[in-house]
Tab-separated table of C-alpha atoms and ligand atoms in Angstrom:
chain	number	residue	atom	x	y	z
A	1	UNK	CA	112.811	-95.160	67.030
A	2	UNK	CA	110.269	-92.338	66.570
A	3	UNK	CA	106.615	-93.095	66.580
A	4	UNK	CA	103.885	-91.032	65.329
A	5	UNK	CA	102.643	-88.587	68.044
A	6	UNK	CA	99.731	-89.888	69.816
A	7	UNK	CA	98.727	-88.273	73.182
A	8	UNK	CA	95.842	-88.708	75.471
A	9	UNK	CA	93.869	-86.833	78.139
A	10	UNK	CA	92.698	-89.527	80.568
A	11	UNK	CA	90.393	-87.921	83.102
A	12	UNK	CA	88.751	-89.907	85.859
A	13	UNK	CA	85.045	-88.944	86.183
A	14	UNK	CA	85.398	-88.508	89.986
A	15	UNK	CA	84.375	-84.840	89.822
A	16	UNK	CA	84.066	-81.927	87.429
A	17	UNK	CA	87.237	-80.978	85.822
A	18	UNK	CA	89.264	-78.265	87.431
A	19	UNK	CA	91.857	-75.887	86.205
A	20	UNK	CA	94.858	-78.295	86.492
A	21	UNK	CA	92.881	-81.012	84.863
A	22	UNK	CA	91.862	-78.972	81.877
A	23	UNK	CA	95.286	-77.461	81.410
A	24	UNK	CA	96.507	-81.049	81.053
A	25	UNK	CA	93.899	-81.481	78.280
A	26	UNK	CA	94.913	-78.292	76.592
A	27	UNK	CA	98.629	-79.018	76.604
A	28	UNK	CA	98.023	-82.494	75.162
A	29	UNK	CA	95.803	-81.032	72.466
A	30	UNK	CA	98.291	-78.234	71.623
A	31	UNK	CA	101.171	-80.746	71.432
A	32	UNK	CA	99.132	-83.033	69.231
A	33	UNK	CA	98.076	-80.286	66.933
A	34	UNK	CA	101.573	-78.792	66.825
A	35	UNK	CA	103.114	-82.104	65.890
A	36	UNK	CA	100.240	-83.242	63.504
A	37	UNK	CA	99.600	-86.128	65.842
A	38	UNK	CA	96.381	-87.428	67.379
A	39	UNK	CA	94.666	-86.378	70.480
A	40	UNK	CA	92.766	-89.019	72.360
A	41	UNK	CA	90.356	-88.868	75.164
A	42	UNK	CA	90.180	-91.826	77.369
A	43	UNK	CA	87.734	-91.988	80.366
A	44	UNK	CA	89.368	-93.689	83.368
A	45	UNK	CA	86.340	-94.853	84.962
A	46	UNK	CA	87.402	-97.781	86.944
A	47	UNK	CA	86.913	-96.396	90.345
A	48	UNK	CA	83.234	-97.091	90.602
A	49	UNK	CA	82.801	-95.916	94.150
A	50	UNK	CA	84.319	-92.424	93.415
A	51	UNK	CA	82.473	-91.855	90.103
A	52	UNK	CA	80.347	-88.821	90.024
A	53	UNK	CA	77.169	-88.640	88.088
A	54	UNK	CA	77.356	-86.331	85.207
A	55	UNK	CA	81.185	-85.859	85.415
A	56	UNK	CA	81.753	-87.463	81.858
A	57	UNK	CA	79.371	-85.044	80.349
A	58	UNK	CA	80.944	-82.067	82.169
A	59	UNK	CA	84.357	-83.158	80.992
A	60	UNK	CA	83.323	-83.521	77.357
A	61	UNK	CA	81.376	-80.254	77.449
A	62	UNK	CA	84.479	-78.565	78.888
A	63	UNK	CA	86.526	-79.794	76.105
A	64	UNK	CA	83.935	-78.680	73.463
A	65	UNK	CA	83.593	-75.243	75.149
A	66	UNK	CA	87.388	-74.765	74.824
A	67	UNK	CA	87.298	-76.142	71.238
A	68	UNK	CA	89.675	-79.016	72.064
A	69	UNK	CA	88.318	-81.566	69.575
A	70	UNK	CA	89.557	-85.074	69.944
A	71	UNK	CA	90.484	-87.479	67.157
A	72	UNK	CA	89.543	-90.681	69.139
A	73	UNK	CA	87.416	-91.209	72.254
A	74	UNK	CA	83.946	-90.952	73.477
A	75	UNK	CA	81.298	-90.133	70.844
A	76	UNK	CA	83.876	-90.088	67.961
A	77	UNK	CA	85.213	-93.735	68.390
A	78	UNK	CA	88.421	-94.775	66.830
A	79	UNK	CA	90.388	-97.899	65.991
A	80	UNK	CA	91.791	-98.386	69.482
A	81	UNK	CA	88.489	-98.292	71.339
A	82	UNK	CA	86.451	-98.598	73.422
A	83	UNK	CA	87.657	-95.508	75.170
A	84	UNK	CA	85.969	-96.059	78.511
A	85	UNK	CA	88.120	-98.318	80.713
A	86	UNK	CA	84.956	-99.823	82.233
A	87	UNK	CA	84.458	-101.480	78.877
A	88	UNK	CA	88.007	-102.891	78.641
A	89	UNK	CA	88.090	-104.908	81.902
A	90	UNK	CA	88.974	-108.140	80.107
A	91	UNK	CA	92.174	-106.602	78.799
A	92	UNK	CA	93.363	-105.701	82.242
A	93	UNK	CA	92.402	-109.143	83.733
A	94	UNK	CA	94.243	-110.876	81.040
A	95	UNK	CA	97.346	-108.631	81.399
A	96	UNK	CA	97.399	-109.252	85.187
A	97	UNK	CA	97.207	-112.947	84.845
A	98	UNK	CA	99.962	-112.869	82.174
A	99	UNK	CA	102.245	-111.122	84.783
A	100	UNK	CA	101.263	-113.691	87.468
A	101	UNK	CA	102.072	-116.528	85.104
A	102	UNK	CA	105.462	-115.051	84.402
A	103	UNK	CA	106.281	-114.328	88.078
A	104	UNK	CA	106.097	-110.516	87.805
A	105	UNK	CA	102.969	-110.392	89.896
A	106	UNK	CA	101.383	-112.619	92.626
A	107	UNK	CA	97.970	-113.298	94.153
A	108	UNK	CA	97.494	-111.752	97.619
A	109	UNK	CA	94.909	-113.037	99.824
A	110	UNK	CA	95.271	-110.529	102.800
A	111	UNK	CA	91.864	-109.289	103.938
A	112	UNK	CA	91.085	-105.630	104.180
A	113	UNK	CA	91.047	-106.074	107.899
A	114	UNK	CA	94.502	-107.451	108.116
A	115	UNK	CA	95.740	-104.669	105.822
A	116	UNK	CA	94.120	-102.091	108.115
A	117	UNK	CA	95.848	-103.666	111.191
A	118	UNK	CA	99.133	-103.638	109.315
A	119	UNK	CA	98.754	-100.030	108.556
A	120	UNK	CA	97.867	-99.098	112.042
A	121	UNK	CA	100.916	-101.065	113.335
A	122	UNK	CA	103.118	-99.274	110.805
A	123	UNK	CA	101.811	-95.886	111.801
A	124	UNK	CA	102.397	-96.719	115.547
A	125	UNK	CA	106.017	-97.550	114.845
A	126	UNK	CA	106.387	-94.611	112.487
A	127	UNK	CA	107.260	-96.875	109.683
A	128	UNK	CA	106.558	-95.857	105.953
A	129	UNK	CA	103.187	-97.210	104.893
A	130	UNK	CA	103.183	-100.061	102.298
A	131	UNK	CA	102.302	-103.569	101.901
A	132	UNK	CA	104.465	-105.914	104.017
A	133	UNK	CA	104.597	-108.545	101.168
A	134	UNK	CA	103.221	-111.434	103.398
A	135	UNK	CA	101.798	-113.151	100.375
A	136	UNK	CA	104.795	-112.539	98.114
A	137	UNK	CA	106.432	-115.970	98.686
A	138	UNK	CA	103.371	-118.128	99.402
A	139	UNK	CA	103.991	-121.811	98.340
A	140	UNK	CA	101.553	-123.607	95.950
A	141	UNK	CA	99.998	-125.414	98.884
A	142	UNK	CA	99.428	-122.304	100.817
A	143	UNK	CA	97.718	-120.516	97.875
A	144	UNK	CA	95.662	-123.613	97.256
A	145	UNK	CA	94.495	-123.481	100.878
A	146	UNK	CA	93.375	-119.895	100.503
A	147	UNK	CA	91.525	-120.701	97.315
A	148	UNK	CA	89.687	-123.574	99.217
A	149	UNK	CA	88.743	-121.158	101.835
A	150	UNK	CA	87.015	-119.211	99.152
A	151	UNK	CA	89.149	-116.118	99.479
A	152	UNK	CA	89.217	-114.029	96.279
A	153	UNK	CA	92.783	-112.618	95.944
A	154	UNK	CA	93.864	-109.285	94.501
A	155	UNK	CA	96.996	-109.215	92.160
A	156	UNK	CA	100.019	-107.405	93.290
A	157	UNK	CA	103.072	-106.359	91.342
A	158	UNK	CA	106.271	-108.053	92.565
A	159	UNK	CA	108.477	-104.950	92.809
A	160	UNK	CA	112.307	-105.512	92.704
A	161	UNK	CA	113.577	-105.221	96.279
A	162	UNK	CA	116.780	-103.484	95.213
A	163	UNK	CA	118.088	-101.205	92.562
A	164	UNK	CA	116.369	-98.090	91.015
A	165	UNK	CA	114.316	-96.950	88.067
A	166	UNK	CA	115.677	-94.008	86.255
A	167	UNK	CA	114.152	-92.135	83.362
A	168	UNK	CA	114.420	-88.998	81.507
A	169	UNK	CA	111.364	-86.742	81.995
A	170	UNK	CA	111.087	-84.385	79.118
A	171	UNK	CA	110.409	-81.518	81.445
A	172	UNK	CA	112.300	-82.498	84.656
A	173	UNK	CA	115.222	-84.231	83.161
A	174	UNK	CA	116.625	-87.293	84.758
A	175	UNK	CA	114.668	-88.738	87.542
A	176	UNK	CA	115.508	-91.638	89.733
A	177	UNK	CA	113.409	-93.691	92.280
A	178	UNK	CA	114.814	-96.316	94.607
A	179	UNK	CA	112.879	-99.541	94.397
A	180	UNK	CA	113.068	-99.833	98.242
A	181	UNK	CA	110.602	-96.947	98.342
A	182	UNK	CA	107.931	-98.791	96.184
A	183	UNK	CA	105.754	-101.455	97.648
A	184	UNK	CA	104.084	-104.340	95.898
A	185	UNK	CA	101.269	-102.250	94.647
A	186	UNK	CA	97.795	-103.834	93.623
A	187	UNK	CA	97.203	-104.167	89.989
A	188	UNK	CA	93.900	-106.009	90.043
A	189	UNK	CA	91.289	-105.736	92.821
A	190	UNK	CA	89.327	-108.747	94.089
A	191	UNK	CA	86.268	-107.440	92.155
A	192	UNK	CA	88.158	-107.825	88.955
A	193	UNK	CA	88.628	-104.055	88.384
A	194	UNK	CA	92.114	-102.798	87.655
A	195	UNK	CA	93.837	-100.145	89.625
A	196	UNK	CA	94.862	-96.844	87.922
A	197	UNK	CA	98.386	-98.182	87.457
A	198	UNK	CA	97.453	-101.426	85.385
A	199	UNK	CA	94.738	-99.823	83.402
A	200	UNK	CA	96.767	-96.832	82.486
A	201	UNK	CA	99.743	-98.792	81.351
A	202	UNK	CA	97.881	-101.367	79.390
A	203	UNK	CA	95.843	-98.717	77.688
A	204	UNK	CA	98.861	-96.446	76.829
A	205	UNK	CA	100.331	-99.497	75.278
A	206	UNK	CA	97.308	-100.701	73.275
A	207	UNK	CA	96.393	-97.243	72.242
A	208	UNK	CA	99.974	-96.662	71.078
A	209	UNK	CA	100.384	-93.560	73.134
A	210	UNK	CA	103.772	-91.964	72.326
A	211	UNK	CA	103.966	-89.209	74.915
A	212	UNK	CA	102.353	-88.954	78.303
A	213	UNK	CA	101.887	-85.339	79.435
A	214	UNK	CA	100.299	-85.409	82.794
A	215	UNK	CA	100.224	-83.417	86.101
A	216	UNK	CA	103.332	-83.597	88.384
A	217	UNK	CA	101.296	-85.489	91.009
A	218	UNK	CA	101.767	-88.685	88.853
A	219	UNK	CA	105.450	-88.446	88.780
A	220	UNK	CA	105.893	-90.921	91.596
A	221	UNK	CA	103.764	-93.389	89.779
A	222	UNK	CA	106.012	-93.382	86.783
A	223	UNK	CA	108.639	-95.760	88.164
A	224	UNK	CA	105.944	-98.302	88.840
A	225	UNK	CA	104.602	-97.803	85.382
A	226	UNK	CA	108.139	-98.335	83.982
A	227	UNK	CA	108.611	-101.453	85.864
A	228	UNK	CA	105.274	-102.825	84.570
A	229	UNK	CA	106.376	-101.830	80.885
A	230	UNK	CA	109.523	-103.851	81.490
A	231	UNK	CA	107.659	-106.747	82.828
A	232	UNK	CA	105.135	-106.715	79.925
A	233	UNK	CA	108.010	-106.229	77.465
A	234	UNK	CA	106.309	-103.111	76.038
A	235	UNK	CA	108.158	-100.132	74.894
A	236	UNK	CA	107.291	-97.196	77.245
A	237	UNK	CA	105.987	-93.783	76.113
A	238	UNK	CA	108.026	-90.760	76.898
A	239	UNK	CA	106.986	-88.801	79.957
A	240	UNK	CA	106.458	-85.217	80.609
A	241	UNK	CA	105.141	-84.102	84.000
A	242	UNK	CA	103.495	-80.797	83.918
A	243	UNK	CA	104.405	-78.344	86.763
A	244	UNK	CA	101.879	-77.899	89.668
A	245	UNK	CA	99.529	-74.975	89.763
A	246	UNK	CA	99.446	-73.104	93.028
A	247	UNK	CA	97.572	-70.050	94.248
A	248	UNK	CA	99.130	-66.591	94.395
A	249	UNK	CA	100.073	-67.275	98.038
A	250	UNK	CA	101.730	-70.421	96.841
A	251	UNK	CA	99.447	-72.752	98.635
A	252	UNK	CA	97.509	-75.587	97.044
A	253	UNK	CA	95.041	-74.179	94.557
A	254	UNK	CA	91.609	-74.059	95.705
A	255	UNK	CA	88.320	-72.309	95.243
A	256	UNK	CA	89.234	-69.495	97.550
A	257	UNK	CA	91.915	-68.570	94.816
A	258	UNK	CA	88.907	-68.475	92.299
A	259	UNK	CA	89.866	-71.851	90.866
A	260	UNK	CA	86.582	-73.524	90.164
A	261	UNK	CA	85.396	-76.273	87.724
A	262	UNK	CA	85.448	-75.540	84.023
A	263	UNK	CA	81.717	-75.433	83.953
A	264	UNK	CA	81.811	-72.534	86.416
A	265	UNK	CA	84.171	-70.533	84.392
A	266	UNK	CA	81.503	-70.665	81.585
A	267	UNK	CA	78.810	-69.538	84.041
A	268	UNK	CA	80.879	-66.718	85.325
A	269	UNK	CA	81.318	-65.299	81.771
A	270	UNK	CA	84.749	-66.235	80.629
A	271	UNK	CA	85.291	-66.520	76.904
A	272	UNK	CA	86.685	-69.958	75.868
A	273	UNK	CA	89.447	-68.164	73.841
A	274	UNK	CA	90.513	-66.092	76.868
A	275	UNK	CA	90.445	-69.199	79.039
A	276	UNK	CA	92.532	-71.296	76.693
A	277	UNK	CA	95.003	-68.459	76.300
A	278	UNK	CA	95.292	-68.128	80.099
A	279	UNK	CA	95.504	-71.794	80.715
A	280	UNK	CA	98.326	-72.115	78.063
A	281	UNK	CA	100.461	-69.644	80.194
A	282	UNK	CA	100.049	-71.888	83.173
A	283	UNK	CA	103.482	-73.575	82.873
A	284	UNK	CA	104.280	-72.836	79.286
A	285	UNK	CA	105.666	-69.627	77.786
A	286	UNK	CA	107.033	-68.488	74.446
A	287	UNK	CA	109.482	-65.977	75.642
A	288	UNK	CA	108.485	-64.906	79.131
A	289	UNK	CA	106.814	-61.808	77.889
A	290	UNK	CA	104.118	-62.458	75.162
A	291	UNK	CA	100.846	-62.999	76.844
A	292	UNK	CA	98.193	-62.789	74.079
A	293	UNK	CA	98.044	-65.736	71.674
A	294	UNK	CA	95.528	-66.723	69.146
A	295	UNK	CA	94.659	-70.393	68.903
A	296	UNK	CA	96.809	-70.667	65.731
A	297	UNK	CA	99.763	-69.055	67.461
A	298	UNK	CA	99.492	-71.313	70.341
A	299	UNK	CA	99.535	-74.304	68.119
A	300	UNK	CA	102.362	-73.017	66.030
A	301	UNK	CA	104.626	-72.139	68.991
A	302	UNK	CA	103.786	-74.848	71.548
A	303	UNK	CA	106.605	-77.062	72.580
A	304	UNK	CA	107.424	-79.247	75.436
A	305	UNK	CA	110.917	-77.743	75.756
A	306	UNK	CA	109.180	-74.396	76.817
A	307	UNK	CA	107.250	-75.912	79.689
A	308	UNK	CA	108.678	-74.888	82.981
A	309	UNK	CA	109.715	-77.044	85.869
A	310	UNK	CA	108.600	-74.673	88.515
A	311	UNK	CA	105.063	-74.278	89.710
A	312	UNK	CA	102.730	-72.000	87.874
A	313	UNK	CA	100.571	-69.465	89.785
A	314	UNK	CA	96.963	-69.230	89.055
A	315	UNK	CA	95.804	-65.624	89.289
A	316	UNK	CA	92.068	-65.083	88.738
A	317	UNK	CA	92.732	-61.355	88.383
A	318	UNK	CA	94.989	-61.901	85.417
A	319	UNK	CA	92.488	-64.278	83.921
A	320	UNK	CA	89.801	-61.636	84.272
A	321	UNK	CA	92.032	-59.010	82.796
A	322	UNK	CA	92.833	-61.233	79.860
A	323	UNK	CA	89.143	-61.924	79.387
A	324	UNK	CA	88.383	-58.272	79.358
A	325	UNK	CA	90.933	-57.863	76.455
A	326	UNK	CA	89.230	-60.664	74.547
A	327	UNK	CA	85.756	-59.058	75.113
A	328	UNK	CA	87.003	-55.740	73.819
A	329	UNK	CA	88.104	-57.385	70.658
A	330	UNK	CA	84.732	-58.717	69.794
A	331	UNK	CA	82.619	-57.066	67.182
A	332	UNK	CA	79.289	-55.639	68.323
A	333	UNK	CA	77.486	-58.593	66.908
A	334	UNK	CA	79.954	-61.074	68.520
A	335	UNK	CA	79.598	-59.210	71.822
A	336	UNK	CA	75.752	-59.243	71.653
A	337	UNK	CA	75.858	-63.020	70.853
A	338	UNK	CA	78.238	-63.685	73.622
A	339	UNK	CA	76.266	-61.713	76.227
A	340	UNK	CA	72.874	-62.792	75.239
A	341	UNK	CA	72.744	-65.982	77.185
A	342	UNK	CA	73.769	-64.201	80.360
A	343	UNK	CA	71.190	-61.525	79.858
A	344	UNK	CA	68.614	-64.315	79.191
A	345	UNK	CA	69.200	-65.676	82.635
A	346	UNK	CA	68.207	-62.295	84.172
A	347	UNK	CA	65.410	-62.058	81.674
A	348	UNK	CA	64.189	-65.456	82.857
A	349	UNK	CA	64.485	-64.260	86.508
A	350	UNK	CA	62.030	-61.481	85.782
A	351	UNK	CA	64.398	-58.664	84.975
A	352	UNK	CA	63.722	-57.195	81.563
A	353	UNK	CA	67.138	-56.768	80.105
A	354	UNK	CA	66.507	-58.223	76.764
A	355	UNK	CA	62.943	-57.346	75.893
A	356	UNK	CA	63.969	-54.604	73.422
A	357	UNK	CA	66.841	-56.102	71.404
A	358	UNK	CA	67.422	-53.053	69.400
A	359	UNK	CA	67.887	-50.939	72.518
A	360	UNK	CA	70.197	-53.649	73.930
A	361	UNK	CA	72.318	-53.478	70.913
A	362	UNK	CA	72.803	-49.799	71.326
A	363	UNK	CA	73.646	-50.095	75.000
A	364	UNK	CA	76.014	-52.898	74.861
A	365	UNK	CA	78.938	-51.095	73.071
A	366	UNK	CA	78.871	-48.552	75.977
A	367	UNK	CA	79.903	-51.118	78.425
A	368	UNK	CA	82.166	-53.331	76.240
A	369	UNK	CA	85.282	-51.625	77.441
A	370	UNK	CA	84.532	-52.138	81.091
A	371	UNK	CA	83.238	-55.606	81.132
A	372	UNK	CA	85.717	-58.175	82.460
A	373	UNK	CA	83.397	-61.074	82.279
A	374	UNK	CA	80.165	-61.632	80.275
A	375	UNK	CA	78.343	-62.197	83.670
A	376	UNK	CA	79.465	-58.445	84.497
A	377	UNK	CA	77.345	-57.157	81.614
A	378	UNK	CA	74.096	-57.310	83.242
A	379	UNK	CA	75.231	-55.329	86.183
A	380	UNK	CA	76.818	-52.764	83.945
A	381	UNK	CA	73.777	-52.234	81.794
A	382	UNK	CA	71.098	-52.511	84.391
A	383	UNK	CA	70.624	-48.907	84.793
A	384	UNK	CA	69.797	-48.361	81.308
A	385	UNK	CA	66.585	-50.455	81.899
A	386	UNK	CA	65.331	-49.759	85.333
A	387	UNK	CA	62.498	-47.265	85.598
A	388	UNK	CA	63.393	-46.112	89.173
A	389	UNK	CA	66.987	-45.748	90.109
A	390	UNK	CA	67.837	-46.634	93.701
A	391	UNK	CA	70.725	-44.670	95.162
A	392	UNK	CA	71.539	-42.632	98.199
A	393	UNK	CA	70.938	-38.904	97.649
A	394	UNK	CA	74.343	-38.113	99.242
A	395	UNK	CA	75.943	-39.447	96.007
A	396	UNK	CA	74.491	-36.444	94.211
A	397	UNK	CA	76.435	-33.881	96.311
A	398	UNK	CA	79.536	-35.885	96.824
A	399	UNK	CA	81.926	-34.522	99.328
A	400	UNK	CA	82.393	-31.163	97.617
A	401	UNK	CA	78.969	-29.665	96.927
A	402	UNK	CA	75.879	-28.535	98.854
A	403	UNK	CA	72.402	-29.739	98.044
A	404	UNK	CA	71.415	-26.177	97.109
A	405	UNK	CA	74.352	-26.055	94.502
A	406	UNK	CA	73.415	-29.428	93.033
A	407	UNK	CA	69.631	-28.558	92.979
A	408	UNK	CA	70.456	-25.538	91.130
A	409	UNK	CA	72.821	-27.180	88.566
A	410	UNK	CA	70.333	-30.060	87.841
A	411	UNK	CA	67.466	-27.531	87.368
A	412	UNK	CA	69.441	-25.699	84.835
A	413	UNK	CA	70.397	-28.976	83.034
A	414	UNK	CA	66.640	-29.848	83.151
A	415	UNK	CA	65.580	-26.723	81.331
A	416	UNK	CA	68.277	-27.036	78.720
A	417	UNK	CA	67.432	-30.715	78.053
A	418	UNK	CA	63.738	-29.992	77.831
A	419	UNK	CA	64.423	-27.384	75.106
A	420	UNK	CA	66.722	-29.715	73.061
A	421	UNK	CA	65.467	-31.223	69.770
A	422	UNK	CA	68.375	-33.089	68.461
A	423	UNK	CA	69.504	-35.409	71.391
A	424	UNK	CA	72.794	-37.008	70.408
A	425	UNK	CA	76.014	-36.996	72.359
A	426	UNK	CA	77.765	-34.126	70.596
A	427	UNK	CA	74.730	-31.992	71.083
A	428	UNK	CA	74.546	-32.851	74.660
A	429	UNK	CA	78.158	-32.062	75.167
A	430	UNK	CA	77.782	-28.666	73.326
A	431	UNK	CA	74.809	-27.799	75.497
A	432	UNK	CA	75.917	-29.090	78.829
A	433	UNK	CA	79.674	-28.817	79.214
A	434	UNK	CA	79.624	-24.993	79.148
A	435	UNK	CA	77.186	-24.991	82.130
A	436	UNK	CA	79.968	-25.925	84.531
A	437	UNK	CA	81.437	-22.601	84.062
A	438	UNK	CA	78.179	-20.771	84.118
A	439	UNK	CA	77.507	-22.424	87.529
A	440	UNK	CA	81.072	-21.807	88.688
A	441	UNK	CA	81.456	-25.596	89.328
A	442	UNK	CA	84.416	-27.832	88.607
A	443	UNK	CA	83.561	-29.960	85.548
A	444	UNK	CA	84.226	-33.204	87.481
A	445	UNK	CA	81.937	-32.202	90.274
A	446	UNK	CA	79.209	-31.049	87.902
A	447	UNK	CA	79.379	-34.047	85.714
A	448	UNK	CA	79.585	-36.257	88.736
A	449	UNK	CA	76.263	-35.087	89.974
A	450	UNK	CA	74.668	-35.402	86.611
A	451	UNK	CA	76.097	-38.901	86.291
A	452	UNK	CA	74.582	-39.982	89.532
A	453	UNK	CA	71.211	-38.362	88.589
A	454	UNK	CA	71.012	-40.108	85.240
A	455	UNK	CA	72.583	-43.445	86.043
A	456	UNK	CA	72.349	-43.779	89.862
A	457	UNK	CA	76.035	-44.473	89.965
A	458	UNK	CA	79.371	-42.785	90.309
A	459	UNK	CA	80.962	-44.894	87.593
A	460	UNK	CA	79.394	-45.415	84.329
A	461	UNK	CA	80.180	-45.339	80.565
A	462	UNK	CA	80.871	-41.885	79.038
A	463	UNK	CA	78.255	-39.439	80.239
A	464	UNK	CA	77.041	-37.851	77.079
A	465	UNK	CA	76.830	-41.160	75.122
A	466	UNK	CA	75.016	-42.699	78.132
A	467	UNK	CA	72.525	-39.786	78.143
A	468	UNK	CA	72.064	-39.988	74.445
A	469	UNK	CA	71.220	-43.730	74.527
A	470	UNK	CA	69.012	-43.187	77.528
A	471	UNK	CA	67.018	-40.575	75.482
A	472	UNK	CA	65.521	-37.288	76.349
A	473	UNK	CA	62.435	-38.631	78.194
A	474	UNK	CA	64.248	-40.878	80.446
A	475	UNK	CA	66.991	-38.359	81.249
A	476	UNK	CA	64.354	-35.635	82.153
A	477	UNK	CA	62.431	-38.180	84.370
A	478	UNK	CA	65.685	-39.188	86.196
A	479	UNK	CA	66.682	-35.513	86.755
A	480	UNK	CA	63.269	-34.764	88.132
A	481	UNK	CA	63.566	-37.777	90.433
A	482	UNK	CA	66.998	-36.462	91.549
A	483	UNK	CA	65.606	-32.973	92.192
A	484	UNK	CA	62.873	-34.556	94.273
A	485	UNK	CA	65.554	-36.398	96.325
A	486	UNK	CA	67.388	-33.219	97.105
B	1	LIG	N1	93.044	-90.701	85.417
B	1	LIG	C1	94.250	-89.949	85.744
B	1	LIG	C2	93.771	-88.562	86.154
B	1	LIG	O1	92.644	-88.398	86.352
B	1	LIG	C3	95.135	-89.921	84.703
B	1	LIG	C4	96.676	-89.565	85.003
B	1	LIG	C5	97.468	-90.007	83.837
B	1	LIG	O2	97.415	-89.188	82.858
B	1	LIG	O3	98.179	-91.023	83.861
B	1	LIG	O4	94.403	-87.613	86.226
């Protein structure tokens, strides 16, 4: 039976969403949009102790930033709500009691202390950890006794002791888990809160989820979930476990690989379109060579069949490269609008990078080619705004010229510039380029000295365009300052 495609992104607000997490969101969204199905956001907030203040907002903002709109979930509602698990506790409690009544689950009265001792003992004997099933076969009288003592039980699943669960993962193919390796896991805690397993299965059923696309780390939970579906008599969804994401050194992805929370990518000046394009390639490909995809192309081509089994490598260099490409594709207006919030931050910190908007608009196109992130922009344009350039005078001479030679050259440029009326880049080129020969200098050496004198750096946008934008007065002042340094 084919059901309508309904997929969900089910984050736990235990931290700010990281790369892997948001890739899961993207793949679910792409699959939903590709199939004309629904994309649902469900907040799995039943682990009260590990909840992080502000995480839900960060998650939703991350989705909005990447333009992953959701059809049902927080803020938008929907007919299968509420979409916060903390508001659905009664459903889980009923479900757990139903399993207990039918013998698929049981009450366990073991104290945390006893479980602690049990675990220590298992560790000592080098036995695999897991509940030893002490309460699995309690008699009615024994249970009553515990209740009389006032012990509030947890509910545990009665995992079959033998046999196995097999299923066909849409990415990994057939997967089998021996029941002997699965303990009697907790469904409902003594405080009435469900565990991830219970809430996840109950919600996926009641929300009519058709496909579960989630990170590979959940693969080993799936047999438990399938056993629960069977016990409940529910039809399970199809499963697709997304490949892990590793650092370039193939170790667990971490901050040191440049993997940060989605909020930080915004702060570092990545464009959402570039980010989404990059994330899409973490485990999915169209043909192993195409790397640039518009949103529409991603939606059009996305398929679970093209998701790889092997781990994806997160490479921040590649993301930055891709981001640079997207920055270059912006129109001048778009680039200004994208860079503005970043320049604003510097402006707010007392650095006047935005005071003269018309000037900024002229400056920006000169650095658009070179910016790999929007946060780079301030650094790239700063020299257009500072009154006094700070640089070491040895940069003027480089390795190949004496101070004398450079002083001479800059003095000649100064005189030429002072006499110029029209001050655009073509005119500058016409006037200045021939001087190299007059001075008997290699063009690269001569231009190098002039670049340092006018920009304070050895690498900058094209020299004559830069000088034209700086204007005659600034150029002269800077050359005079350079002469003084020599
Ligand atoms: N709440 C889980 C997470 O944070 C959801 C896992 C799943 O999709 O089943 O990843």
